[in-house]
Structure formats: C-alpha cells, structure tokens
Coordinates of C-alpha atoms in Angstrom, one line a residue:
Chain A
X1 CA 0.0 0.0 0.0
X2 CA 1.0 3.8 -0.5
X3 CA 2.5 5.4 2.5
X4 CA 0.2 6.3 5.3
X5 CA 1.5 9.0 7.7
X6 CA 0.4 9.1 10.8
X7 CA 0.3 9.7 14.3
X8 CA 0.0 7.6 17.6
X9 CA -1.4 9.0 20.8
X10 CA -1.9 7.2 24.1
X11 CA -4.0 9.2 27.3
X12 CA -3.7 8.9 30.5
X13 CA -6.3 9.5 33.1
X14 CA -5.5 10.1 36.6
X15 CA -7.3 10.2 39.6
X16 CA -7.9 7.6 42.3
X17 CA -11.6 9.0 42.4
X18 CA -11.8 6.9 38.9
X19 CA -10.4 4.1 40.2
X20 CA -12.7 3.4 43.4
X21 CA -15.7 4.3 40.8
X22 CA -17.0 7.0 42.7
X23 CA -16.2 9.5 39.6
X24 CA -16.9 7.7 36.0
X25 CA -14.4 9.0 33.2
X26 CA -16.5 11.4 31.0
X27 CA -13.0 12.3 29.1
X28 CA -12.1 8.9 27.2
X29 CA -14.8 8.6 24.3
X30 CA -14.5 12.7 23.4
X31 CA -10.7 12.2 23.4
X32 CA -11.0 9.0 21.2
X33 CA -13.9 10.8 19.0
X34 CA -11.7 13.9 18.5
X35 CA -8.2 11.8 18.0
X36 CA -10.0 9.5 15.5
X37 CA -11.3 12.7 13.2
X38 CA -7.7 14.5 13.4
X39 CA -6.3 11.4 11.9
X40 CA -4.7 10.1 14.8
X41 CA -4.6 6.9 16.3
X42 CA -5.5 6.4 19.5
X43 CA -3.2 3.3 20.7
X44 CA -3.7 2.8 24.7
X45 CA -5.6 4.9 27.6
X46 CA -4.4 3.9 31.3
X47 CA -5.8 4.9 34.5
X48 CA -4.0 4.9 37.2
X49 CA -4.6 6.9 40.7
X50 CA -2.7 10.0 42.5
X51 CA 0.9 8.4 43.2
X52 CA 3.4 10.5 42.1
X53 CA 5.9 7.8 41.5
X54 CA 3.2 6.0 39.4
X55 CA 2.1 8.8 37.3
X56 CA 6.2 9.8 36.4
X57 CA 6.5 6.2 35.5
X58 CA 3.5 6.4 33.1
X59 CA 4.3 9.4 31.6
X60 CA 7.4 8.3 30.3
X61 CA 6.3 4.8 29.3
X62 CA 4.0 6.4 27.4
X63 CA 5.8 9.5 25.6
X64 CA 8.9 7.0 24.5
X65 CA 5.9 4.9 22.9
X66 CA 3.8 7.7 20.9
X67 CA 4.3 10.5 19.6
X68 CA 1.1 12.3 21.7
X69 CA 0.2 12.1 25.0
X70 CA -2.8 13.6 26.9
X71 CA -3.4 13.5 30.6
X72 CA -6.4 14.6 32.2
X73 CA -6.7 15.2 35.9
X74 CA -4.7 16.0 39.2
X75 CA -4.0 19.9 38.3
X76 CA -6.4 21.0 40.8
X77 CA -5.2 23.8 44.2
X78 CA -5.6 20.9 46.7
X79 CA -2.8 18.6 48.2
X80 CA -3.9 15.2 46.1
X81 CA -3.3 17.3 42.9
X82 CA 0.1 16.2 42.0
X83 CA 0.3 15.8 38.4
X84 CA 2.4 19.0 37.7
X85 CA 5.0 17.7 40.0
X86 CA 5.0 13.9 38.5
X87 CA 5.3 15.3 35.3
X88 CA 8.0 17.2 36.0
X89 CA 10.0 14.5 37.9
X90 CA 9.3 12.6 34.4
X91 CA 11.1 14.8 32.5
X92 CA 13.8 15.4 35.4
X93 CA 13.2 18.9 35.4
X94 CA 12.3 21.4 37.9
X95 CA 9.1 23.0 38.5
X96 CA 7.6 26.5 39.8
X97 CA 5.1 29.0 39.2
X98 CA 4.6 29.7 35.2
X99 CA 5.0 33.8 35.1
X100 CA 2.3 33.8 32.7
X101 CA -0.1 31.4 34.1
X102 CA 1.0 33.1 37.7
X103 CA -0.2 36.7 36.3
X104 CA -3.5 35.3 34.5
X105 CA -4.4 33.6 37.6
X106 CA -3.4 36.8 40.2
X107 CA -5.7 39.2 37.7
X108 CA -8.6 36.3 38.3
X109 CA -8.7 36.4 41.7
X110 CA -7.7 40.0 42.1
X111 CA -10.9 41.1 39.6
X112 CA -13.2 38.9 42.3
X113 CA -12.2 40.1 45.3
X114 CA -10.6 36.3 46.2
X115 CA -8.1 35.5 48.2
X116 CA -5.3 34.4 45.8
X117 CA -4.3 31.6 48.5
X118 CA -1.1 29.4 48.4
X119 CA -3.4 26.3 46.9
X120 CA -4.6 28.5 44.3
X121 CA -0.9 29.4 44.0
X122 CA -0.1 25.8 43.2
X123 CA -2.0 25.6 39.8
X124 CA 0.7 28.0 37.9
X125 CA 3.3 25.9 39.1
X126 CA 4.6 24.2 35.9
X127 CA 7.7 22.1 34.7
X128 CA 10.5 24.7 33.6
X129 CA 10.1 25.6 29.6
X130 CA 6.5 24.2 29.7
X131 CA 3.8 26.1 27.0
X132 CA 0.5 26.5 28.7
X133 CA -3.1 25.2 27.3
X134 CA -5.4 28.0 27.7
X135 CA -8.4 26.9 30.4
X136 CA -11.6 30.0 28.8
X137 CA -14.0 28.4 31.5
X138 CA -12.0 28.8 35.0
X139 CA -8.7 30.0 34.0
X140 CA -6.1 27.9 35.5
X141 CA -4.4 26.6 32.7
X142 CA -3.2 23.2 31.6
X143 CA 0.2 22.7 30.1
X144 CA 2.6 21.4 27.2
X145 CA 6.0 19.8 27.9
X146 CA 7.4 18.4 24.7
X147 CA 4.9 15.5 23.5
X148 CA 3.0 15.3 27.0
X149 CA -0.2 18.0 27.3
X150 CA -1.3 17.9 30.8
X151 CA -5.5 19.1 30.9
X152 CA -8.0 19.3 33.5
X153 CA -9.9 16.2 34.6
X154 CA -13.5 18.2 34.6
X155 CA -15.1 17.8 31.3
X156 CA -15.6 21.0 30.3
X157 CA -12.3 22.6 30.8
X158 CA -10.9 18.9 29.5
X159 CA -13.0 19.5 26.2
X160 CA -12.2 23.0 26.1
X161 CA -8.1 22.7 26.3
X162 CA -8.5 19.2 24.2
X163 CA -10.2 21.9 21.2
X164 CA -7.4 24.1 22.0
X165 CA -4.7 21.7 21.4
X166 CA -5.9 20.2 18.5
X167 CA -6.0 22.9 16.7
X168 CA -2.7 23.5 17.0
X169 CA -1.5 20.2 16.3
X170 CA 0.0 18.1 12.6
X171 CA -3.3 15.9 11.9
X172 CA -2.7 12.8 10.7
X173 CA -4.2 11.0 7.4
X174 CA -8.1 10.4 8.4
X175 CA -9.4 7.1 8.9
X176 CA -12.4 6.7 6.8
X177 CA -14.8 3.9 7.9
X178 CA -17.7 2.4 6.7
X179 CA -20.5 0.6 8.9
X180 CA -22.3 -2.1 6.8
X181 CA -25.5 -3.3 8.8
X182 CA -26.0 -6.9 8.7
X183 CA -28.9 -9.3 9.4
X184 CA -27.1 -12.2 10.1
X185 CA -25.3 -13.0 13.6
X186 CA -21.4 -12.9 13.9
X187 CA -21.6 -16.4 14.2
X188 CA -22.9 -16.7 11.3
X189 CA -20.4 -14.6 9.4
X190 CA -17.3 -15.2 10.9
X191 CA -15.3 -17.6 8.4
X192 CA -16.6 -15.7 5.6
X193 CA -15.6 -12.7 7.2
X194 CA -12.1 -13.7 8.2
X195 CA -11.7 -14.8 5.1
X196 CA -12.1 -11.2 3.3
X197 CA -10.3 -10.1 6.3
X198 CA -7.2 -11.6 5.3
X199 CA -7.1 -10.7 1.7
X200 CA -7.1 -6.7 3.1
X201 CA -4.7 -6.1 5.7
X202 CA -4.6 -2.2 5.6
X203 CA -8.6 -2.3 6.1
X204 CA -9.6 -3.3 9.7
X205 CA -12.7 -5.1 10.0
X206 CA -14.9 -5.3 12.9
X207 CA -17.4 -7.2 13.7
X208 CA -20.0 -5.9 16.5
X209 CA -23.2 -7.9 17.5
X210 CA -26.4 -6.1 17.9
X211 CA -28.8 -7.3 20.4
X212 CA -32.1 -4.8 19.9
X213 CA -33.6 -6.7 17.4
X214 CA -35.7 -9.7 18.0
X215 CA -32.7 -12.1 16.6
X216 CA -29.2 -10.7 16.8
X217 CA -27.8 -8.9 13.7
X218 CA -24.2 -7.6 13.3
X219 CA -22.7 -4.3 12.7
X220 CA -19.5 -4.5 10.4
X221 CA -17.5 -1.7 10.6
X222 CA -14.2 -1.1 8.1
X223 CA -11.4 1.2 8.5
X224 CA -8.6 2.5 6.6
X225 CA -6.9 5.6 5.3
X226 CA -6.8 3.6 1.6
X227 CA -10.5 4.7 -0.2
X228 CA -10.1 2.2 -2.8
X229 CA -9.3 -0.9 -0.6
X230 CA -12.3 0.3 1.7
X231 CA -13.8 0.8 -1.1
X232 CA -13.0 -2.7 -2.7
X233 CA -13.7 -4.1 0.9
X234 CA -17.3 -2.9 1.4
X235 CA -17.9 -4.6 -1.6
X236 CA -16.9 -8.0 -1.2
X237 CA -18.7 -7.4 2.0
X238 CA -21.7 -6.5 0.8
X239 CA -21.4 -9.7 -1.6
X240 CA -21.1 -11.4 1.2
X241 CA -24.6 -10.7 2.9
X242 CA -26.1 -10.8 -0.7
X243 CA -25.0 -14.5 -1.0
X244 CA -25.8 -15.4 2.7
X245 CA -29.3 -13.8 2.1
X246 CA -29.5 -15.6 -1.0
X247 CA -28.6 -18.9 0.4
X248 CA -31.7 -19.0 3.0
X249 CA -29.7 -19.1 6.0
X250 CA -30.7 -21.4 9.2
X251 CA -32.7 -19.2 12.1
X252 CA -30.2 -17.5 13.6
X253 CA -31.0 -16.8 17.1
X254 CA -27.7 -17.2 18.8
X255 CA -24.6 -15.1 18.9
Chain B
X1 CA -1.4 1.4 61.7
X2 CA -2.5 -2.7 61.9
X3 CA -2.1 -4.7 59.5
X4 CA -4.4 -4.5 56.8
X5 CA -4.8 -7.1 54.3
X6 CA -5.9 -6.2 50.7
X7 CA -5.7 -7.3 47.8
X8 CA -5.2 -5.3 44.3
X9 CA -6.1 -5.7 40.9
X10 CA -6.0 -4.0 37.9
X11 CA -8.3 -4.3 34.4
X12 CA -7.3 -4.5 30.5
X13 CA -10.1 -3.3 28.1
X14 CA -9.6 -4.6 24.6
X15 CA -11.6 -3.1 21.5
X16 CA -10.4 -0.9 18.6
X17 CA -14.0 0.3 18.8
X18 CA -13.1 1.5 22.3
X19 CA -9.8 3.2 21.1
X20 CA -11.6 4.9 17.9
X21 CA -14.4 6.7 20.4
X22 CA -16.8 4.0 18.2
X23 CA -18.2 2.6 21.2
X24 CA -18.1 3.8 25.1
X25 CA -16.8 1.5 27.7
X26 CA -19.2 0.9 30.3
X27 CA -17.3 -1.8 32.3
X28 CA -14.8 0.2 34.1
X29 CA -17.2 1.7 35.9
X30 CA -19.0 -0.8 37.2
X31 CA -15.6 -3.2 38.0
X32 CA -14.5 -0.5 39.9
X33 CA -17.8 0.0 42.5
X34 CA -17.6 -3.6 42.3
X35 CA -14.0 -4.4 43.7
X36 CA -14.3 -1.5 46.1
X37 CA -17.2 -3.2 47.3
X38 CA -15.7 -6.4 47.5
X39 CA -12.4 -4.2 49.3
X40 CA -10.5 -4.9 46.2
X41 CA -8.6 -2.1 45.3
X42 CA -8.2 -1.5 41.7
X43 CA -4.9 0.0 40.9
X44 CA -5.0 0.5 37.2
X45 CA -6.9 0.4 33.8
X46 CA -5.1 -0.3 30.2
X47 CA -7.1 0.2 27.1
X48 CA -5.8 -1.5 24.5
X49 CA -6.6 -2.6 20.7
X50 CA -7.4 -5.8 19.0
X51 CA -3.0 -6.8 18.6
X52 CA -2.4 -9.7 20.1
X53 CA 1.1 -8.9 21.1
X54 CA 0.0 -6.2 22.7
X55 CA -2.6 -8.2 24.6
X56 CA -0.2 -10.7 25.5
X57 CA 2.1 -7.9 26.9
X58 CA 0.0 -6.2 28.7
X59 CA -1.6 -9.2 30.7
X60 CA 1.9 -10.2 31.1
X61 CA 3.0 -6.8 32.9
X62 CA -0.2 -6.7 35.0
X63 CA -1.1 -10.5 36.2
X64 CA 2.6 -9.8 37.8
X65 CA 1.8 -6.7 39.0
X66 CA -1.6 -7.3 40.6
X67 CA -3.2 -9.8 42.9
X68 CA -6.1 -10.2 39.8
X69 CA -6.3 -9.2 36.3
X70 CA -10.0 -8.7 34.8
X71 CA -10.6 -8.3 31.1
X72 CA -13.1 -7.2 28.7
X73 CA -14.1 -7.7 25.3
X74 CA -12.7 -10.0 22.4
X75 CA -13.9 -13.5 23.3
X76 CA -16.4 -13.2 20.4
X77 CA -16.3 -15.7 17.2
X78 CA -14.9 -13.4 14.8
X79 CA -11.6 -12.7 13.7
X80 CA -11.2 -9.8 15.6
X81 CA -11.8 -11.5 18.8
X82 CA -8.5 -12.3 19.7
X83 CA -8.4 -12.4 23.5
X84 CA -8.4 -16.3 24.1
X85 CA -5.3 -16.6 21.6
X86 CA -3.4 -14.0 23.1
X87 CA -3.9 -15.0 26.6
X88 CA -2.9 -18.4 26.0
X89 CA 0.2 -17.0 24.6
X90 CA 1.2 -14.8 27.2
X91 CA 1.1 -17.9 29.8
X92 CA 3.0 -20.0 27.2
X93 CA 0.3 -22.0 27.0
X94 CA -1.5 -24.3 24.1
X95 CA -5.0 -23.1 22.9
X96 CA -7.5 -25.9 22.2
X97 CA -11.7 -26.2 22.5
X98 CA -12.4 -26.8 26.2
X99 CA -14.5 -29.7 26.5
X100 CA -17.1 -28.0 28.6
X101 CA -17.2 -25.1 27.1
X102 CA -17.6 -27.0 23.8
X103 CA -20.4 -29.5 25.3
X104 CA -22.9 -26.4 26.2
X105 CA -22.3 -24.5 23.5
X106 CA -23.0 -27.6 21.0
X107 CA -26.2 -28.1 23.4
X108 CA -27.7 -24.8 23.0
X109 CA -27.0 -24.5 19.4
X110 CA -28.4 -27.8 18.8
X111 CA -31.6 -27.3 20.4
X112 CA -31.9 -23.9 18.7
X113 CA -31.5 -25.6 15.4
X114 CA -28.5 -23.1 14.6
X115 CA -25.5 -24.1 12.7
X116 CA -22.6 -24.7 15.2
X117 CA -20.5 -23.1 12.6
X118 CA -16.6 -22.7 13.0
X119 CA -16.8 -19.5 14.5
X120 CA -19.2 -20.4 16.9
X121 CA -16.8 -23.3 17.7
X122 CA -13.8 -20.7 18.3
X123 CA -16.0 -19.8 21.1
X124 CA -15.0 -22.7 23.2
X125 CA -11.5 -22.5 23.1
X126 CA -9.5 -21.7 26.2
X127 CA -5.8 -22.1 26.8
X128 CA -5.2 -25.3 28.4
X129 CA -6.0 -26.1 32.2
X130 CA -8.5 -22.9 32.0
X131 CA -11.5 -22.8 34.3
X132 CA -14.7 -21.9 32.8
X133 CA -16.9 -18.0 34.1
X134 CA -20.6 -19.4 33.6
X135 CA -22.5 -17.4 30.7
X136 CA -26.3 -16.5 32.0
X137 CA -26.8 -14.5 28.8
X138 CA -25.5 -16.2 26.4
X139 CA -24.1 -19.3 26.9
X140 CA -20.4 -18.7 25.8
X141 CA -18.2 -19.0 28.4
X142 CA -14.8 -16.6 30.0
X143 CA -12.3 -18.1 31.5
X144 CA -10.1 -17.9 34.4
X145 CA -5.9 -19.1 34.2
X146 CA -4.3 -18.5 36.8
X147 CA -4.7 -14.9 38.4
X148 CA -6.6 -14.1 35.0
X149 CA -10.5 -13.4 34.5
X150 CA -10.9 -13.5 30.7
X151 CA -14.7 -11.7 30.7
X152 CA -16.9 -10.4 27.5
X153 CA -17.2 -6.9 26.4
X154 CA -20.9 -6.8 26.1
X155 CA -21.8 -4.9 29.3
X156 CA -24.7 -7.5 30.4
X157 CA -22.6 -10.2 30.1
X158 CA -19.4 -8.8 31.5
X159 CA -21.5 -8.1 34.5
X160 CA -22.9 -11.3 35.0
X161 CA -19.6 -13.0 34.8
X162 CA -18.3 -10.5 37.1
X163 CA -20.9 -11.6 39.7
X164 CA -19.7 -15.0 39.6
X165 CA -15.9 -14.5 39.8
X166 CA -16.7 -12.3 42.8
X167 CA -18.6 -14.5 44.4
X168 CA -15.5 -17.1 44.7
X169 CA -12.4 -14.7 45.3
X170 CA -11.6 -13.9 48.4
X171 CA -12.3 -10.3 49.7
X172 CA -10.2 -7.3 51.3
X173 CA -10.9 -5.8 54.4
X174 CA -13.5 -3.3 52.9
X175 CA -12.3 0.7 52.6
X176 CA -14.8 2.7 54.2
X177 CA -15.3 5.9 53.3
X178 CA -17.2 9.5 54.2
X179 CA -18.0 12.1 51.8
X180 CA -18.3 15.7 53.8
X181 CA -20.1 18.5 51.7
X182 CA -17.3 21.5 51.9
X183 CA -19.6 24.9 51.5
X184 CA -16.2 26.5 50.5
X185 CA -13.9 26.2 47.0
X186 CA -11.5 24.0 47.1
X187 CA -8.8 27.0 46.6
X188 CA -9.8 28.2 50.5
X189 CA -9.0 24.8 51.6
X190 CA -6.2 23.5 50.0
X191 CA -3.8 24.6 52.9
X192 CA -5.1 23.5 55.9
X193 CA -6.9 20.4 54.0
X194 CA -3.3 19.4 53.6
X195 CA -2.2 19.6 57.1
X196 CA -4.4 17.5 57.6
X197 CA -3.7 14.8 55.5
X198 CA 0.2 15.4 56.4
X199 CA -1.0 13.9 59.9
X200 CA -3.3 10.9 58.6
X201 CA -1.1 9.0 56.2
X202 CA -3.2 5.9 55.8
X203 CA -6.4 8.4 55.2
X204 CA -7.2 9.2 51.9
X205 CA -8.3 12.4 51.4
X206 CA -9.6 13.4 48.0
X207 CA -11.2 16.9 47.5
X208 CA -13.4 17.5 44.6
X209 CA -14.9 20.3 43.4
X210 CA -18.2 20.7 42.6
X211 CA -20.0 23.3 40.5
X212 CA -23.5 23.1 40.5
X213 CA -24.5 25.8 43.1
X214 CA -24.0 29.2 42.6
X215 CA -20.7 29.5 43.7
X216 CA -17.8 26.7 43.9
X217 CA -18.2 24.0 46.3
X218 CA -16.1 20.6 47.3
X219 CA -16.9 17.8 48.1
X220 CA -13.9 15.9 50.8
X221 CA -13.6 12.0 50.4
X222 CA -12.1 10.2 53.5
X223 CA -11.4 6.4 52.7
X224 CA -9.1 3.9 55.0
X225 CA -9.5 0.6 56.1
X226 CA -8.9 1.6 60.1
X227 CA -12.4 2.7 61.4
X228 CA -10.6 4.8 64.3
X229 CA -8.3 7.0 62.1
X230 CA -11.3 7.8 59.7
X231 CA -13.4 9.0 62.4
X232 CA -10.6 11.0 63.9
X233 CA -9.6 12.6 59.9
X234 CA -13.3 13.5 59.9
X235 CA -13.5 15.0 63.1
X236 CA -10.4 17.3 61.6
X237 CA -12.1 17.9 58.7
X238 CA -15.7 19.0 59.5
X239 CA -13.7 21.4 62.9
X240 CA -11.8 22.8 59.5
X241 CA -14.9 23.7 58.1
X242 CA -16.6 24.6 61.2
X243 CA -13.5 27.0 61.6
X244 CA -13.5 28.5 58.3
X245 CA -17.1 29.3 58.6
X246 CA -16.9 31.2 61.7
X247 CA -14.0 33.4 60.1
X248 CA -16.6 34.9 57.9
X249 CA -14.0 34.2 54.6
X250 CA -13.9 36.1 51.4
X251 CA -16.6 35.9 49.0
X252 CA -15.5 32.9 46.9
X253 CA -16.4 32.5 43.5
X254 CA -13.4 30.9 41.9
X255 CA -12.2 27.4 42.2

C-alpha cells in the first residue's frame, strides 16, 4: 500500500476517584472521538490513581511509545493534585510557578475580590520551559512539555483545552470507515468474514453484535486511510450478505 | 497502623472500537464500584486494541503486578476476537476447544436448530488447564488461568460473569469511606486540608470540586480501612470547616 502517515497518541487518566468508581471518566470517548477525526490513532488509555511515582513512570512509558500524550486530571489547588510535579519528575526537570499562568491567575482572583491563596498558587506551578493550554472556563491553565499536554480532569475545561490543542497540532491522514448493517449474527459470518479479512490487511474489520432486534444482527465496521481498498472491501462485503441472504440461511438466534 | 490485608487488581479493556471513540466503555465503571465493594482495590486500567502482542504484553505486565487481572471484550467468534489466543500466549500456554465449554455451547445450538458453525466453535476454546466463568446471557463462556479473568465486552454479560468471579475470590478488608459537603472552594482549603492529611497518612483524602451551586463548592472524600483513624480525619475535617465558617471568609467565586 501507498504510504500512510500518521500519528500515535496514548491518554492517560488520573485520579484515584476513577479508580474506586465514585467519579466515571466522562474524558475517554471525546478524546477518542476527536483523535479518530484529526487522523490520529489512539493506541492505549491507562488509568492509574494519584501516586506521584506511578504517574512519572507512566508518563514516560507512554511518551517513549507515541508520539502524543494527553493526561487529564490531578492539576487542581488541593494537596492530592500532583500531576504537575509527576510530570516534571518525568522529564527530570524542575518545576515553579509559570509567570504567565501566575499573572492570569493573580488578575482572576484579584478582579473577584478572592483570596489568591497558596493552593490556588499551586495551579501556575509548571515544569520549567512548559507552553501553557489555555483553560476560557476557569482559568487555570493546563500545560505542554514536549509530547506530554497535561488538561484538566473536569469535562468542560478537558474539552475545552482538548479543542485548544488540536488545533494547534499536525493531523494525521483520516481514517475513513464504513459501517455495513447486517442481518445475520457474527456467528454466522465469521469464516466468511475472516476470510475477506485476510485478503485486506490495511482495512480493519470489525465485527459488532447487535442485540435490539428480536434475533441478533451484526454491525461491520471497516477502516482505513486507503478509499479504494475500503472501497473494494465494502464490496466483497456487501457480496457477502447478498450470498448469505440468497442462500436462506438457518434461524439464527444465537450469537 | 494494623495490619491490613488487601488485595489489588487492575483491568485490560480490549476493543479498537473503544480506542476509535466507536463505542463507550461501560465496564470500568461498574468493575471499579464492584471491587471496592468487595475491598479490592483496583490499581490500574489499560485500554488496548485488538494486537495480540499487545494483549499478551499487557496481561503479562499486569497478572505480575496485581493480585487479579480482569478483562473485557474480544472472546467473540470473529476474527477480531483475539483475547483467548493472546492470553494463551502470554502464559505459554497451548490453545485448544475446552470440552465444557464446547459440550454447552453444542447443546444450545443444537436445540436452537442453529449451525454450530466454525466461528461459533472458536468460542469454546481456552488455553489449556483454564477454568470456565458461567454465561447466563448467552451461553459462551470466559475463563479464568491462573490470576486471569478473561470476561466479555458486552456490558450485560461482563456483569454477570463479574458476579460469579466475585462471588469465589476472596475479599479485602472493605475501605470505608465518608463524603463531607465542603460549603467552600477547594482554593480556600487546600492549605489546611493538607495539614491535615500530612498527619493521617493511611487516610485518603480526596477533595473534589463541585459546580453546581451558585458559587464553587467541594466535596472531601475520606477512605481507609482503620475505622478509628477515619473517624478521627473527619472529626479534623468537619472542625476545619466549622472554623472556616466562623472566620466569615472572602466571598468565593473561583475554584
């Protein structure tokens, strides 16, 4: 196949309120969503809680293995916010308050008459050389440090640097995908399936069972950044169910 | 502090569909109320594709990290369900149908009058010396090896097989926990909120803001196993509050 450039991106979510499922991640599908149309491929999210050590070690795992990384949470005013630090310890390099960040955040508080308190202090600490991700809903801003962009774990200021960064950032070659409904079961399909499968190995195939209908049907869903082999794909596809339809199947009623 | 035994997992999500913001994941949430529950504590989440070297890797760096492994999706009969191959090959271990697992999947196929086609066949396969997680739903079975649950990715079923396996593993002492409603942003707090946890290092204390009133609010999560020290940290906590309100503080309107 023609070359296909693109980029890899892995996010990692952090907050030990996700972990005892007393918060549930509202962050993931947007971040895949938006990823997936900027031509991007999401390869691996990981959640892990507020351990410094734990969230250093991540971090670089994970911006040695992609070339994006996204973090969402922990860049709060209170003492379990500890991503900045982690971050920096990653990299090795120091951290203090961003002059920048430091003034927006002084002006805020100043305009409203609140006490610009040693916790609120905290969120313009960055690591040293760090470019910061505007926050236009409370302010305090996230930050980038080479590869890694650390954003806020609320959705709304997540969504809001996430649109922020994106914009800035090289887009890969899209993924186009098709979904072809289908009214047999993936039981049903499978060897035929795997069979077209194999002959197209830069179109990913899935196969998803649908379960509203009163027998199960299957959604088939191809991917590529090649429009002919999708195209070329879809089609044997399509052949596919035509023949099974044709061939008056057994009642499927099973997975 | 006593001794308190625990025991810690952590949970591997495989699905492109995931990754590609296709589909949402509704497992984590639930595994995570559930082990807390069951005084589990779950200590990370990996979202990964449909590559079985990376699924093989992955369950190889977490069943030796973590007391239990749990994992979702791609058990299916399809090509793209690739789960039972890769686990199998991160233990080393031959692949093959598992007799029981074959036996009742034959037997509700049969008396559905459905082709037991190849693909439903892939089904039954387990890596060798697996033990079968029982099916309510739909009949085909996960598996356990070793410190490895092997579950489905459709939510329903995921959760019924989750209900057995926790049924038979032994649980943690329980964390308890208190949520106390904070009438003040989390930027007032942050100072003496982290006294506080400086003196109660097997407390948890998690502060979380919340936005839904007029002005900024926080919610403070206590959690420990050791009944005493949690009583004593929210004794702290709530005289904190108590404090701060009697200082009649500065209007607060930002986090």
């Amino acid at each position: 196949m023609a070359y296909q450039p693109s980029f890899t991106a892995a996010m990692l979510v952090i907050g030990d309120e996700i972990l005892s499922g007393r918060t549930k991640d509202k962050n993931i599908g947007p971040l895949a969503e938006a990823l997936t149309a900027a031509g991007i491929d999401l390869k691996e999210v990981r959640i892990i809680g507020d351990e410094p050590s734990v969230i250093a070690n991540s971090v670089n795992t994970l911006r040695r293995s992609y070339d994006f990384v996204f973090t969402s949470g922990g860049i709060g005013p209170t003492h379990d916010d500890v991503t900045a630090d982690a971050v920096a310890a990653a990299f090795g390099l120091p951290i203090g308050p961003h002059p920048e960040a430091y003034r927006r955040l002084a002006g805020h508080y100043a305009a409203r008459g609140i006490a610009f308190t040693e916790a609120r202090q905290r969120m313009a600490r960055t690591p040293e050389g760090a470019e910061l991700i505007d926050n236009p809903i409370s302010i305090a801003p996230g930050f980038r440090i080479d590869n890694v962009f650390v954003m806020a774990g609320i959705p709304a200021v997540f969504q809001a640097m996430l649109t922020a960064v994106l914009s800035a950032l090289p887009t890969g070659m899209a993924v186009i995908s098709v979904t072809i409904p289908c009214p047999f079961p993936e039981g049903d399909i499978g060897g035929p399936l795997s069979d077209i499968q194999a002959r197209y190995r830069t179109v990913a195939i899935g196969s998803y069972p649908r379960f509203d209908e009163a027998a199960p049907t299957t959604e088939i869903v191809l991917r590529s950044r090649d429009e002919a082999l999708l195209e070329a794909a879809r089609i044997e596809v399509e052949e596919m169910i035509a023949a099974m339809s044709r061939g008056a199947p057994l009642p499927s009623l099973g997975q």
